[in-house]
Amino acid sequence: MSDMFLGVEIGGTKLQLGVGDGRGRLQALERRSVERSRGAKGILRQIEEVAPALIQRFRVRGVGVGFGGPVDMVRGRVLKSHQIAGWDGMALGGWCERKFALPTVVENDQNAAALAEACCGAGRGKDRVFYVTVGTGIGGGLVVDGKIYNGRFGAAEIGHTRMMINGRWVTVESVASGLAIERGVSTVSEAARCLGMAIANVIALMNPDVVIVGGGVTRAGTRFWRPLRQTVARYVFAPFRRNYRIAPAGLGEAVVVVGGILLAGGER
């Protein structure tokens, strides 16, 4: 059996743990619902309940965590959680290493997802991959030549870029996310057009081979995809018009876990 690694996704509503090899091929996947009222300690307790059996069964060699919020990936430390109390400033990587006696890598969940899609999903074989997820919020990740691009200290935060809509400046996330649709701030098609404008700007700045779009909102079908593609085609920088492709994500709900596995296996 090839070396096996544990990938962990820590989000605001779900916790997932999976095991796979260094190429991201899943062998097992466990999912738990997150109880927000229990805070970070409750989630850590759930990890302690699930991880040991997986580690023992598959003789896991390392751990990769995709965390739903900004992290200091060098020190393995959470910087901030906007959804769950108790995470801010926590040395999550150190906690995992103490509990499981395994080397641990901690990354932002969207960077982990971007790496997974670039290596194993809809961006396989492409050199420059930009990933966007449209769920409760909007996150992004950029992978260049198989490596996460993290700028000086994080990068690719497309949801926090701004544009003017109806005479006021708004973030893309505040208009185009699933939460914005749920609250009636925008319809699916309005959200898609806003995101399409943001993606056109990404293409102008980064000229990626492919822009991969995932997340729950994409399941709205043509109501989402048609206005998204039309908006990008209308506003994309003309010299790059033939360079890009927009593709749906290929790895589904397991994408962050697969990214964690790849990180644990040495893909950065």
Tab-separated table of C-alpha atoms in Angstrom:
chain	number	residue	atom	x	y	z
A	1	MET	CA	0.000	0.000	0.000
A	2	SER	CA	1.301	3.464	-0.873
A	3	ASP	CA	1.701	6.113	1.818
A	4	MET	CA	-1.619	7.368	3.174
A	5	PHE	CA	-2.514	10.816	4.485
A	6	LEU	CA	-5.374	12.302	6.479
A	7	GLY	CA	-7.213	15.327	5.083
A	8	VAL	CA	-9.428	17.391	7.395
A	9	GLU	CA	-11.969	20.032	6.418
A	10	ILE	CA	-13.080	22.374	9.207
A	11	GLY	CA	-15.966	24.585	8.155
A	12	GLY	CA	-18.735	26.570	9.749
A	13	THR	CA	-21.391	23.894	9.227
A	14	LYS	CA	-19.525	20.670	8.494
A	15	LEU	CA	-16.465	18.695	9.483
A	16	GLN	CA	-14.992	16.123	7.108
A	17	LEU	CA	-12.079	13.746	7.503
A	18	GLY	CA	-10.784	11.554	4.713
A	19	VAL	CA	-7.815	9.354	3.906
A	20	GLY	CA	-6.108	9.041	0.565
A	21	ASP	CA	-2.761	8.518	-1.105
A	22	GLY	CA	-0.285	11.158	-2.232
A	23	ARG	CA	-2.159	11.562	-5.513
A	24	GLY	CA	-5.360	12.505	-3.722
A	25	ARG	CA	-7.239	9.268	-4.355
A	26	LEU	CA	-9.737	8.853	-1.521
A	27	GLN	CA	-9.983	5.598	0.410
A	28	ALA	CA	-12.350	6.718	3.172
A	29	LEU	CA	-14.448	9.772	4.035
A	30	GLU	CA	-16.254	10.655	7.273
A	31	ARG	CA	-18.595	13.610	7.721
A	32	ARG	CA	-19.985	15.237	10.857
A	33	SER	CA	-22.253	18.241	11.381
A	34	VAL	CA	-20.806	21.134	13.339
A	35	GLU	CA	-22.642	22.450	16.370
A	36	ARG	CA	-21.712	26.115	16.419
A	37	SER	CA	-22.767	26.554	20.034
A	38	ARG	CA	-19.998	24.142	21.107
A	39	GLY	CA	-17.340	26.345	19.515
A	40	ALA	CA	-13.851	25.278	18.528
A	41	LYS	CA	-13.553	22.874	21.485
A	42	GLY	CA	-16.556	20.920	20.258
A	43	ILE	CA	-15.052	20.524	16.794
A	44	LEU	CA	-11.693	19.469	18.209
A	45	ARG	CA	-13.499	16.855	20.286
A	46	GLN	CA	-15.179	15.522	17.128
A	47	ILE	CA	-11.801	15.278	15.393
A	48	GLU	CA	-10.446	13.332	18.358
A	49	GLU	CA	-13.385	10.935	18.088
A	50	VAL	CA	-12.995	10.230	14.359
A	51	ALA	CA	-9.313	10.607	13.438
A	52	PRO	CA	-7.595	7.886	15.517
A	53	ALA	CA	-9.472	4.998	13.890
A	54	LEU	CA	-8.677	6.306	10.401
A	55	ILE	CA	-5.037	6.892	11.302
A	56	GLN	CA	-4.664	3.382	12.672
A	57	ARG	CA	-6.594	1.623	9.919
A	58	PHE	CA	-4.645	3.224	7.065
A	59	ARG	CA	-1.300	3.783	8.831
A	60	VAL	CA	-1.486	7.479	8.044
A	61	ARG	CA	1.834	9.307	7.574
A	62	GLY	CA	0.719	12.948	7.861
A	63	VAL	CA	-2.209	15.337	8.247
A	64	GLY	CA	-3.387	18.241	6.087
A	65	VAL	CA	-6.085	20.610	7.343
A	66	GLY	CA	-8.204	22.973	5.239
A	67	PHE	CA	-9.601	25.564	7.637
A	68	GLY	CA	-12.566	27.831	6.900
A	69	GLY	CA	-10.880	31.145	7.574
A	70	PRO	CA	-7.545	32.965	7.290
A	71	VAL	CA	-4.544	31.082	8.641
A	72	ASP	CA	-0.827	31.560	9.121
A	73	MET	CA	0.203	28.606	7.009
A	74	VAL	CA	3.884	28.894	7.989
A	75	ARG	CA	3.169	28.512	11.711
A	76	GLY	CA	0.068	26.337	11.363
A	77	ARG	CA	-1.989	28.875	13.286
A	78	VAL	CA	-5.582	30.023	12.810
A	79	LEU	CA	-5.854	33.787	12.501
A	80	LYS	CA	-9.622	34.238	12.539
A	81	SER	CA	-12.909	32.392	12.244
A	82	HIS	CA	-15.911	34.461	11.215
A	83	GLN	CA	-18.331	31.653	12.074
A	84	ILE	CA	-17.181	29.662	15.112
A	85	ALA	CA	-16.007	31.052	18.443
A	86	GLY	CA	-12.759	29.913	20.021
A	87	TRP	CA	-10.514	29.500	16.981
A	88	ASP	CA	-8.814	32.891	16.839
A	89	GLY	CA	-5.060	32.593	17.318
A	90	MET	CA	-5.110	28.836	17.930
A	91	ALA	CA	-2.025	26.800	16.986
A	92	LEU	CA	-4.073	24.155	15.168
A	93	GLY	CA	-1.110	22.452	13.548
A	94	GLY	CA	0.615	22.038	16.891
A	95	TRP	CA	-2.554	20.630	18.430
A	96	CYS	CA	-2.822	17.972	15.717
A	97	GLU	CA	0.837	17.042	16.050
A	98	ARG	CA	0.499	16.609	19.816
A	99	LYS	CA	-2.704	14.574	19.578
A	100	PHE	CA	-1.754	12.289	16.703
A	101	ALA	CA	2.063	12.391	16.642
A	102	LEU	CA	2.013	13.176	12.924
A	103	PRO	CA	3.418	16.094	10.888
A	104	THR	CA	0.604	18.515	10.067
A	105	VAL	CA	0.047	21.220	7.465
A	106	VAL	CA	-2.667	23.876	7.936
A	107	GLU	CA	-4.042	25.902	5.022
A	108	ASN	CA	-7.065	28.015	4.212
A	109	ASP	CA	-9.840	25.737	2.953
A	110	GLN	CA	-10.151	27.502	-0.405
A	111	ASN	CA	-6.454	27.184	-1.098
A	112	ALA	CA	-6.717	23.483	-0.298
A	113	ALA	CA	-9.706	23.186	-2.637
A	114	ALA	CA	-7.898	25.052	-5.400
A	115	LEU	CA	-4.934	22.691	-5.125
A	116	ALA	CA	-7.232	19.661	-5.291
A	117	GLU	CA	-9.054	20.900	-8.398
A	118	ALA	CA	-5.774	21.850	-10.076
A	119	CYS	CA	-4.134	18.490	-9.415
A	120	CYS	CA	-7.050	16.046	-9.465
A	121	GLY	CA	-10.153	17.852	-10.737
A	122	ALA	CA	-11.294	20.183	-13.501
A	123	GLY	CA	-7.898	21.921	-13.715
A	124	ARG	CA	-5.794	18.815	-14.162
A	125	GLY	CA	-3.042	19.370	-16.710
A	126	LYS	CA	-3.300	23.170	-16.608
A	127	ASP	CA	-0.488	25.429	-15.420
A	128	ARG	CA	-2.533	28.355	-14.069
A	129	VAL	CA	-5.775	27.539	-12.260
A	130	PHE	CA	-8.060	29.976	-10.462
A	131	TYR	CA	-10.714	28.427	-8.217
A	132	VAL	CA	-13.867	30.106	-6.892
A	133	THR	CA	-16.397	28.620	-4.517
A	134	VAL	CA	-19.859	30.158	-4.183
A	135	GLY	CA	-21.518	28.989	-1.022
A	136	THR	CA	-22.463	30.756	2.193
A	137	GLY	CA	-19.547	33.041	1.349
A	138	ILE	CA	-17.250	33.368	-1.653
A	139	GLY	CA	-13.648	32.207	-1.543
A	140	GLY	CA	-10.882	31.790	-4.055
A	141	GLY	CA	-7.533	30.168	-4.626
A	142	LEU	CA	-4.792	30.412	-7.237
A	143	VAL	CA	-2.521	27.536	-8.206
A	144	VAL	CA	0.450	28.135	-10.504
A	145	ASP	CA	2.516	25.231	-11.803
A	146	GLY	CA	0.949	22.912	-9.238
A	147	LYS	CA	1.697	25.175	-6.254
A	148	ILE	CA	-0.615	27.391	-4.202
A	149	TYR	CA	0.118	31.070	-4.756
A	150	ASN	CA	-0.106	32.776	-1.384
A	151	GLY	CA	1.258	36.218	-2.153
A	152	ARG	CA	2.944	37.898	0.799
A	153	PHE	CA	0.456	36.455	3.255
A	154	GLY	CA	-2.582	35.014	1.492
A	155	ALA	CA	-4.056	35.827	-1.912
A	156	ALA	CA	-6.974	35.297	-4.336
A	157	GLU	CA	-9.692	36.685	-2.023
A	158	ILE	CA	-12.138	37.348	-4.847
A	159	GLY	CA	-15.120	37.536	-2.488
A	160	HIS	CA	-13.629	40.594	-0.786
A	161	THR	CA	-12.973	42.550	-3.965
A	162	ARG	CA	-15.318	45.477	-4.562
A	163	MET	CA	-17.464	46.891	-7.335
A	164	MET	CA	-20.124	49.564	-7.668
A	165	ILE	CA	-23.724	48.351	-7.942
A	166	ASN	CA	-26.682	50.734	-8.008
A	167	GLY	CA	-24.500	53.638	-6.981
A	168	ARG	CA	-22.795	52.052	-3.984
A	169	TRP	CA	-19.617	50.104	-3.383
A	170	VAL	CA	-20.150	46.505	-2.291
A	171	THR	CA	-18.033	43.396	-1.896
A	172	VAL	CA	-18.641	40.575	-4.338
A	173	GLU	CA	-19.485	38.276	-1.425
A	174	SER	CA	-22.163	40.620	-0.092
A	175	VAL	CA	-24.063	40.382	-3.394
A	176	ALA	CA	-23.110	37.086	-5.038
A	177	SER	CA	-22.924	34.575	-2.175
A	178	GLY	CA	-25.502	32.004	-1.199
A	179	LEU	CA	-26.196	33.976	1.970
A	180	ALA	CA	-26.916	37.108	-0.087
A	181	ILE	CA	-29.380	35.150	-2.227
A	182	GLU	CA	-30.986	33.628	0.857
A	183	ARG	CA	-31.449	37.083	2.374
A	184	GLY	CA	-32.977	38.484	-0.799
A	185	VAL	CA	-30.112	40.847	-1.552
A	186	SER	CA	-29.926	39.399	-5.071
A	187	THR	CA	-31.415	36.708	-7.289
A	188	VAL	CA	-29.315	33.833	-8.618
A	189	SER	CA	-28.904	35.530	-11.988
A	190	GLU	CA	-27.965	38.860	-10.381
A	191	ALA	CA	-25.457	37.075	-8.194
A	192	ALA	CA	-24.036	35.282	-11.235
A	193	ARG	CA	-23.612	38.555	-13.146
A	194	CYS	CA	-21.793	40.138	-10.205
A	195	LEU	CA	-19.479	37.140	-9.929
A	196	GLY	CA	-18.988	37.144	-13.694
A	197	MET	CA	-17.715	40.722	-13.557
A	198	ALA	CA	-15.306	39.760	-10.774
A	199	ILE	CA	-14.061	36.772	-12.777
A	200	ALA	CA	-13.523	38.999	-15.828
A	201	ASN	CA	-11.296	41.167	-13.628
A	202	VAL	CA	-9.421	38.091	-12.397
A	203	ILE	CA	-8.768	37.061	-15.998
A	204	ALA	CA	-7.459	40.541	-16.830
A	205	LEU	CA	-5.073	40.427	-13.862
A	206	MET	CA	-3.941	36.793	-13.878
A	207	ASN	CA	-4.749	35.342	-17.314
A	208	PRO	CA	-5.396	31.807	-15.987
A	209	ASP	CA	-5.856	28.786	-18.242
A	210	VAL	CA	-9.077	27.873	-16.469
A	211	VAL	CA	-11.419	29.390	-13.896
A	212	ILE	CA	-13.129	26.641	-11.897
A	213	VAL	CA	-16.359	27.486	-10.095
A	214	GLY	CA	-17.775	25.297	-7.328
A	215	GLY	CA	-20.045	25.556	-4.318
A	216	GLY	CA	-23.728	25.034	-3.623
A	217	VAL	CA	-25.007	27.996	-5.639
A	218	THR	CA	-23.655	26.471	-8.863
A	219	ARG	CA	-26.270	23.716	-8.541
A	220	ALA	CA	-28.902	26.252	-9.639
A	221	GLY	CA	-28.065	25.167	-13.205
A	222	THR	CA	-28.605	27.425	-16.197
A	223	ARG	CA	-30.031	30.184	-13.989
A	224	PHE	CA	-26.493	30.540	-12.652
A	225	TRP	CA	-24.205	29.374	-15.441
A	226	ARG	CA	-25.772	31.245	-18.365
A	227	PRO	CA	-25.576	34.781	-16.885
A	228	LEU	CA	-22.151	33.999	-15.423
A	229	ARG	CA	-20.679	32.965	-18.766
A	230	GLN	CA	-22.402	35.771	-20.638
A	231	THR	CA	-21.075	38.396	-18.263
A	232	VAL	CA	-17.516	37.115	-18.418
A	233	ALA	CA	-17.672	36.986	-22.222
A	234	ARG	CA	-18.986	40.546	-22.366
A	235	TYR	CA	-16.452	42.159	-20.028
A	236	VAL	CA	-13.314	40.037	-20.320
A	237	PHE	CA	-10.155	41.810	-21.496
A	238	ALA	CA	-10.313	41.401	-25.274
A	239	PRO	CA	-6.749	40.112	-25.879
A	240	PHE	CA	-7.402	37.298	-23.383
A	241	ARG	CA	-10.780	36.351	-24.817
A	242	ARG	CA	-9.562	33.078	-26.310
A	243	ASN	CA	-7.215	32.175	-23.455
A	244	TYR	CA	-9.551	31.138	-20.686
A	245	ARG	CA	-12.111	28.444	-19.963
A	246	ILE	CA	-14.777	28.449	-17.249
A	247	ALA	CA	-15.482	25.003	-15.825
A	248	PRO	CA	-17.607	23.536	-13.033
A	249	ALA	CA	-15.680	21.981	-10.149
A	250	GLY	CA	-15.048	18.277	-10.503
A	251	LEU	CA	-14.496	16.943	-6.981
A	252	GLY	CA	-17.745	17.810	-5.249
A	253	GLU	CA	-18.080	17.786	-1.462
A	254	ALA	CA	-14.711	16.090	-0.926
A	255	VAL	CA	-12.643	18.849	-2.560
A	256	VAL	CA	-11.159	20.393	0.619
A	257	VAL	CA	-10.381	16.973	2.073
A	258	VAL	CA	-8.565	15.970	-1.105
A	259	GLY	CA	-6.611	19.219	-0.927
A	260	GLY	CA	-5.646	18.443	2.660
A	261	ILE	CA	-4.428	15.010	1.622
A	262	LEU	CA	-2.281	16.531	-1.119
A	263	LEU	CA	-0.841	19.080	1.309
A	264	ALA	CA	0.009	16.360	3.798
A	265	GLY	CA	1.678	14.420	1.007
A	266	GLY	CA	3.956	17.325	0.133
A	267	GLU	CA	2.017	19.303	-2.484
A	268	ARG	CA	2.182	23.020	-1.578
